[in-house]
């Protein structure tokens, strides 16, 4: 889980720098692994999904945020 947290932090840094495509890719990877390792409904997974939605919204991909 610590590695996933670090990767999530990296994605957040990239998002703040405006490197949205890279951040989205990392968020997707982290989300997939957290779902497998931690399970649906785990607080870390929910945080990652929130961060991913924020990044997608920032990029203007509202369909993916709502879907």
XYZ file of C-alpha atoms in Angstrom:
67
model
C 0.000 0.000 0.000
C 2.863 2.457 0.612
C 3.996 2.163 -3.003
C 0.459 2.878 -4.177
C 0.323 5.956 -1.947
C 3.623 7.160 -3.397
C 2.383 6.634 -6.945
C -0.817 8.512 -6.083
C 1.277 11.376 -4.736
C 3.306 11.403 -7.950
C 0.094 11.622 -9.967
C -1.078 14.521 -7.809
C 2.204 16.367 -8.407
C 1.910 15.815 -12.146
C -1.680 17.041 -12.040
C -0.614 20.234 -10.271
C 2.071 20.770 -12.905
C -0.567 20.412 -15.608
C 0.762 17.092 -16.927
C -2.736 15.663 -16.965
C -2.289 12.745 -19.363
C 0.542 11.342 -17.277
C -1.391 11.895 -14.051
C -4.505 10.195 -15.436
C -2.491 7.161 -16.530
C -0.958 6.785 -13.066
C -4.294 7.306 -11.308
C -5.825 4.562 -13.483
C -2.988 2.164 -12.621
C -3.259 2.925 -8.907
C -7.045 2.540 -9.003
C -6.777 -0.889 -10.625
C -4.195 -2.130 -8.118
C -6.018 -0.700 -5.100
C -9.214 -2.419 -6.214
C -7.378 -5.745 -6.496
C -5.401 -5.405 -3.264
C -7.635 -3.361 -0.958
C -11.110 -4.052 -2.341
C -14.118 -1.978 -3.277
C -15.043 0.718 -0.777
C -11.593 1.042 0.814
C -10.878 4.685 1.737
C -7.639 4.783 -0.294
C -9.459 3.556 -3.389
C -12.172 6.162 -2.905
C -9.556 8.894 -2.562
C -7.831 7.746 -5.741
C -11.125 7.749 -7.614
C -11.853 11.254 -6.361
C -8.418 12.448 -7.479
C -8.856 10.780 -10.866
C -12.261 12.422 -11.314
C -10.761 15.790 -10.430
C -8.016 15.318 -12.991
C -10.481 14.234 -15.686
C -12.672 17.228 -14.892
C -9.662 19.522 -15.140
C -8.986 18.049 -18.586
C -12.621 18.592 -19.592
C -13.566 14.921 -19.810
C -16.869 15.312 -17.983
C -18.376 12.180 -19.533
C -15.796 10.026 -17.742
C -16.289 11.857 -14.465
C -20.029 11.223 -14.484
C -19.812 7.708 -15.938
